[in-house]
Amino acid sequence: MDVLYFAWVRERIGIPRESVDSQAATVAELVAELSAREERYALAFSDVSALRVALDQELSDFDAPLVGVREVAFFPPMTGG
């Protein structure tokens, strides 16, 4: 699946997107896998309450299943203005 990173998440990880081969069943499991990779991922995902996730461009939750998902995007909450 493609994993996209936006705003400060992208800055901490250092790349805007990557293709990930994962056995994770949920978004939370994917976050755990990514966090275990390197310190930069652990830093980016250290506080998931400060993050939002979209699965195939639909806002979702961290307990959402990944079955059939082709794209996961992580980004900070958006503010209006």
Tab-separated table of N, CA and C in Angstrom, residues 5-6 8 10 14 17-18 27 33 57 61-62 78-79:
chain	number	residue	atom	x	y	z
A	5	TYR	N	2.595	11.061	3.849
A	5	TYR	CA	2.836	11.858	5.045
A	5	TYR	C	2.707	13.338	4.680
A	6	PHE	N	1.995	14.106	5.505
A	6	PHE	CA	1.782	15.512	5.230
A	6	PHE	C	2.242	16.381	6.396
A	8	TRP	N	3.994	18.397	9.241
A	8	TRP	CA	5.119	18.074	10.120
A	8	TRP	C	5.400	16.572	10.186
A	10	ARG	N	5.515	14.612	7.536
A	10	ARG	CA	6.459	14.467	6.425
A	10	ARG	C	7.836	15.023	6.820
A	14	GLY	N	10.836	12.645	6.770
A	14	GLY	CA	11.796	13.011	5.741
A	14	GLY	C	11.418	12.638	4.321
A	17	ARG	N	6.061	10.218	0.739
A	17	ARG	CA	5.291	8.986	0.515
A	17	ARG	C	6.238	7.813	0.357
A	18	GLU	N	5.685	6.625	0.573
A	18	GLU	CA	6.446	5.402	0.343
A	18	GLU	C	5.481	4.243	0.142
A	27	VAL	N	-4.903	0.263	11.250
A	27	VAL	CA	-4.033	1.438	11.169
A	27	VAL	C	-3.095	1.467	12.376
A	33	GLU	N	4.219	-0.827	13.433
A	33	GLU	CA	5.262	-1.339	12.535
A	33	GLU	C	6.186	-0.217	12.074
A	57	GLN	N	-8.465	8.104	0.886
A	57	GLN	CA	-8.957	9.481	0.874
A	57	GLN	C	-10.257	9.698	1.645
A	61	ASP	N	-10.375	6.074	11.464
A	61	ASP	CA	-9.873	5.946	12.825
A	61	ASP	C	-8.664	5.015	12.841
A	62	PHE	N	-7.905	5.089	13.915
A	62	PHE	CA	-6.715	4.259	14.026
A	62	PHE	C	-7.038	2.787	14.276
A	78	MET	N	-6.691	19.502	10.716
A	78	MET	CA	-6.815	20.723	9.920
A	78	MET	C	-7.615	21.758	10.707
A	79	THR	N	-7.245	23.003	10.541
A	79	THR	CA	-7.976	24.070	11.200
A	79	THR	C	-8.665	24.930	10.160
